[in-house]
XYZ file of C-alpha atoms in Angstrom:
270
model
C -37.680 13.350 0.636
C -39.463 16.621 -0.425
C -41.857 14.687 -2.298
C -42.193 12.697 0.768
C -43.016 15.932 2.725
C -45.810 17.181 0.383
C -47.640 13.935 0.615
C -47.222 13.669 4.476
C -48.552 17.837 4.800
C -51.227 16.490 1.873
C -52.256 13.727 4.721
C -52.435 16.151 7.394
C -54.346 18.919 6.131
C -56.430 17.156 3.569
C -59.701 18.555 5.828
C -61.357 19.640 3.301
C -61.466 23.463 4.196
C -61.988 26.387 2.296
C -62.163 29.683 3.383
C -62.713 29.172 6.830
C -61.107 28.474 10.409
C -62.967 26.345 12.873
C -62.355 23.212 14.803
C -62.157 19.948 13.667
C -64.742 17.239 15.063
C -63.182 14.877 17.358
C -61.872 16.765 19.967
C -61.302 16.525 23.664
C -62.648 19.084 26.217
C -60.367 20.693 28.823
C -62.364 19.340 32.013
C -62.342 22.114 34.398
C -61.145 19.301 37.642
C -57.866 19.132 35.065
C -57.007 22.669 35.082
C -55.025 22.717 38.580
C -52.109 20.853 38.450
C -49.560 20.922 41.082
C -45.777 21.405 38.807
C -47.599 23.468 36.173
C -47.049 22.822 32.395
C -44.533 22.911 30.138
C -45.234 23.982 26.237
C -43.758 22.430 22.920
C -44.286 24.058 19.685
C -43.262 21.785 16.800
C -43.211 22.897 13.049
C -40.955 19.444 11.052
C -41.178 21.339 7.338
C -39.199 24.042 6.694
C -40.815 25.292 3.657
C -44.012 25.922 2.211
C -45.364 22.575 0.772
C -48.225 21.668 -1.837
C -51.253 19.315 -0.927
C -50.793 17.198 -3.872
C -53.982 15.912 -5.296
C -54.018 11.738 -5.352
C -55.111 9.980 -7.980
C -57.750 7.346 -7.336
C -57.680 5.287 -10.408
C -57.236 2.555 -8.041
C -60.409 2.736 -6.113
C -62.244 3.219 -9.418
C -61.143 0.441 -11.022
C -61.806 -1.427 -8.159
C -57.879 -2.453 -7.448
C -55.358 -4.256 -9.169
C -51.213 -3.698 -9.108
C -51.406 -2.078 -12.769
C -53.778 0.784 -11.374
C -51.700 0.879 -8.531
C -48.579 1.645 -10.233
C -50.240 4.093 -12.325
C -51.998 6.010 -9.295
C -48.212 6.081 -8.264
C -47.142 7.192 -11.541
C -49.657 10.379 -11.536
C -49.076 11.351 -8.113
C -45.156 11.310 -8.682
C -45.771 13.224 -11.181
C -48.367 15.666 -9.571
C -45.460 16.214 -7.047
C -42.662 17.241 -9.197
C -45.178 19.394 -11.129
C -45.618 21.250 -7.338
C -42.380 21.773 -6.535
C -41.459 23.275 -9.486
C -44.608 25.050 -9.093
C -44.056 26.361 -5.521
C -40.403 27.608 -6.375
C -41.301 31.162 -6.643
C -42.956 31.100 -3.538
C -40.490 29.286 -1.784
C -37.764 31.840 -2.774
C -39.598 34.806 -1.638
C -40.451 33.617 1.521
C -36.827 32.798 2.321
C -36.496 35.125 5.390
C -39.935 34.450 6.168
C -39.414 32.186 9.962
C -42.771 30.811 10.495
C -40.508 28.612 13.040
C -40.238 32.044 15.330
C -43.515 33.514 14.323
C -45.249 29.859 15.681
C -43.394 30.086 18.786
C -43.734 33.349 19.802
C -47.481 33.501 18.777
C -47.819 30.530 21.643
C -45.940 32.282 24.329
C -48.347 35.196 24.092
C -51.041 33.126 23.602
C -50.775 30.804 26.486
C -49.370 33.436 29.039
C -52.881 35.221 28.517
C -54.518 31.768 30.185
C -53.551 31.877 33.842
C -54.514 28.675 34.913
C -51.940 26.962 32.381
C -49.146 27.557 35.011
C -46.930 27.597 31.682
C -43.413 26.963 33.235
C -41.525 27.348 29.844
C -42.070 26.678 26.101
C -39.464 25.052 23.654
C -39.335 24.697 20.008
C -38.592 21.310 18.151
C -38.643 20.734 14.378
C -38.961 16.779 15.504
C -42.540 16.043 15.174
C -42.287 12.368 16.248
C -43.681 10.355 19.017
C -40.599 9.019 20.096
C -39.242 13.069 20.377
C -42.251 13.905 22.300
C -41.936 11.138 24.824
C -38.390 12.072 25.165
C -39.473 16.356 26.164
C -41.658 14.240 27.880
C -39.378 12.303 30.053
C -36.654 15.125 30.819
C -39.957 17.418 31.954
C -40.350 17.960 35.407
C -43.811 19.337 34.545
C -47.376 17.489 35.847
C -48.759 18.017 32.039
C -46.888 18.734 28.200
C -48.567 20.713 26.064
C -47.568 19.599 22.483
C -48.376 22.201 19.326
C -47.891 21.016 15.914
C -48.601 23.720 13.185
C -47.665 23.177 8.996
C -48.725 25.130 6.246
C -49.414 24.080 2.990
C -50.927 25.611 -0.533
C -53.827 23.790 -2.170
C -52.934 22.055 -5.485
C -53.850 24.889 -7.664
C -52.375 27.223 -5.632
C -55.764 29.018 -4.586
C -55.725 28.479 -1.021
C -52.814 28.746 1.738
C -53.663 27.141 4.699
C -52.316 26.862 8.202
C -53.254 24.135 10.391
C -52.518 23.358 14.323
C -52.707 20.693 16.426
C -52.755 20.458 20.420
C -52.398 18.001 22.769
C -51.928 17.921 26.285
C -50.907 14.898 28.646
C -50.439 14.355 31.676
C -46.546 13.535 32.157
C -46.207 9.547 32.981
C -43.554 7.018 32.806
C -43.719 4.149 30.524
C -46.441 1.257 31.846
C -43.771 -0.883 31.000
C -40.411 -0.906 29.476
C -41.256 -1.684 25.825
C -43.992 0.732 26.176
C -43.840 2.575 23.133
C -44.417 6.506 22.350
C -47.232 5.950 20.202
C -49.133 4.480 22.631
C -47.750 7.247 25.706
C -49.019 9.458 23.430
C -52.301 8.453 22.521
C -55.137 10.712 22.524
C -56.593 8.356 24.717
C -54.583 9.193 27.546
C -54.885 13.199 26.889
C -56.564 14.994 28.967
C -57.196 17.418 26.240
C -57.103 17.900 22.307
C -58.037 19.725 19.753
C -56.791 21.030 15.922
C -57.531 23.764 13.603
C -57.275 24.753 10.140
C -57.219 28.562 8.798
C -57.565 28.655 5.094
C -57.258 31.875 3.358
C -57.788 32.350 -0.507
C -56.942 34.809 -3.443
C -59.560 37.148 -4.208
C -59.634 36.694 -7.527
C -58.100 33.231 -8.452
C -57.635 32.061 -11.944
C -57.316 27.941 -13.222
C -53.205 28.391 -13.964
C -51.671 27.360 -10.935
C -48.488 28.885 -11.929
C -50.353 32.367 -12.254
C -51.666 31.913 -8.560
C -48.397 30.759 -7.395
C -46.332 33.580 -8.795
C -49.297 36.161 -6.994
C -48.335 34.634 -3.840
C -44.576 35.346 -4.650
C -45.089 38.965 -5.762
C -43.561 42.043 -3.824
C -41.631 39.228 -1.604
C -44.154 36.851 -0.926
C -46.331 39.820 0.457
C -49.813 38.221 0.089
C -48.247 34.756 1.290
C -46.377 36.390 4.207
C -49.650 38.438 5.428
C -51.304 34.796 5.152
C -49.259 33.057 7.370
C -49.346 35.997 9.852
C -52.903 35.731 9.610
C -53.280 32.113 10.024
C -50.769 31.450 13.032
C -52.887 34.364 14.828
C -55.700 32.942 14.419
C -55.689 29.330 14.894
C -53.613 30.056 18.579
C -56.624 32.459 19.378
C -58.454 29.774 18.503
C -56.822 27.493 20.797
C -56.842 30.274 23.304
C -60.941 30.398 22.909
C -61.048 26.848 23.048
C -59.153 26.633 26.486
C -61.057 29.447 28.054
C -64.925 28.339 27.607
C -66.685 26.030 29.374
C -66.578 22.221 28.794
C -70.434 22.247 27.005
C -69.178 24.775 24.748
C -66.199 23.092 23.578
C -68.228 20.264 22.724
C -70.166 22.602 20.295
C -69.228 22.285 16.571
C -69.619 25.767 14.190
C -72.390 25.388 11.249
C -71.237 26.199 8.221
C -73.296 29.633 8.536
C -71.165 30.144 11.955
C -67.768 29.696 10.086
C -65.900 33.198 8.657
C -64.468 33.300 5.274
C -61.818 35.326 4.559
C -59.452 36.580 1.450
C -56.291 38.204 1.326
C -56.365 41.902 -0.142
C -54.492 42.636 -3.171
């Protein structure tokens, strides 16, 4: 199941980000004819892991070799392996951030955030560590709200332990009742049907990295997880304000994507 987890946060956050927080192509504008709604919203903030997790790097043998169940077994070979190599890895870490509730951190950061935004008519936020569809269109159905507000944050460290980074994903729909009765979540739940959405990823790196992974890892877990905890601080801060920004500006600038010269890079401080 852990190994599960560290492949699923891998899939999530594998963005390609380094250093930087910004928005992630593909996103939705808030249309401004949206913003008044007549039951206000309600707010979910969702975190499923409850640990820091490792994006695993996968093993493409596969796709070299052009296919083939032999390759295939070995890709899944290396990656198992890859995976038990990161947890034992991430132990230190793990154990130092034990007191460390990113769960309450995530929530709270979204109640200040969103109570700054008048317009959101927030009538209440509510934490869930069920991240699924068929969750969401449950809030969804005991809401008495005209729109849900879904926020999905994780955290994860890069394979060699370089990088932690702290992603977050929004959604908001308006709140509907299945088309039809074998109407599933997934498709309730569609981007499709949003009238907003939007997702971010803050990535912030050791000053001074080396190549051992374990070295990294273990500065991460010294003095309490100090430099991880002042991470995740930093990145749950920044990717709401983020959101925050995002709802606030105008439709033509939320269709605006940073340059790479516009993005801000930032390292923790030994």
């Amino acid at each position: 199941m852990i190994c599960k987890n560290i492949l699923l946060v891998a899939l999530l956050l594998s963005l390609g980000l380094t250093g930087c927080a910004t928005s992630i192509p593909q996103s939705k504008a808030f249309d401004e004819s949206s913003r008044s709604v007549a039951h206000g919203r309600d707010v979910i903030v969702s975190v499923p892991q409850s640990e820091a997790n490792v994006d695993v790097d996968k093993s493409n043998l596969t796709v070299i070799a052009g296919g083939g169940l032999l390759f295939a077994l070995i890709d899944a070979a290396v990656e198992k392996s890859r995976a038990s190599d990161a947890e034992d890895t991430v132990k230190p870490i793990r154990e130092a951030l034990i007191d460390y509730d990113f769960e309450r951190n995530a929530l709270d950061a979204v109640k200040q955030a969103t109570a700054k935004v008048n317009w959101l008519a927030v009538n209440g936020t509510v934490f869930t560590k069920e991240a699924t569809n068929d969750n969401f269109a449950k809030l969804m159905d005991d809401s008495a709200a005209s729109q849900i507000m879904y926020n999905n944050f994780d955290y994860v460290f890069s394979s060699d332990f370089k990088t932690l980074r702290v992603g977050l994903r929004t959604t908001i729909l308006p709140r509907t009742s299945p088309s039809t009765p074998d109407q599933k979540a997934t498709e309730r739940l569609a981007d499709k049907n949003a009238v907003y959405y939007n997702k971010w990823v803050y990535a912030v790196t050791l000053p001074s990295p080396g190549n051992d992974k374990r070295a990294n890892a273990q500065l991460w877990a010294e003095n309490q997880g100090a430099l991880a905890r002042d991470a995740l601080n930093k990145g749950i801060d920044r990717v709401t304000q983020d959101l925050i920004s995002d709802l606030e500006n105008s439709p033509d600038q939320l269709a605006k994507t940073p340059s790479k010269e516009e993005l801000m890079t930032e390292s923790v401080v030994r």
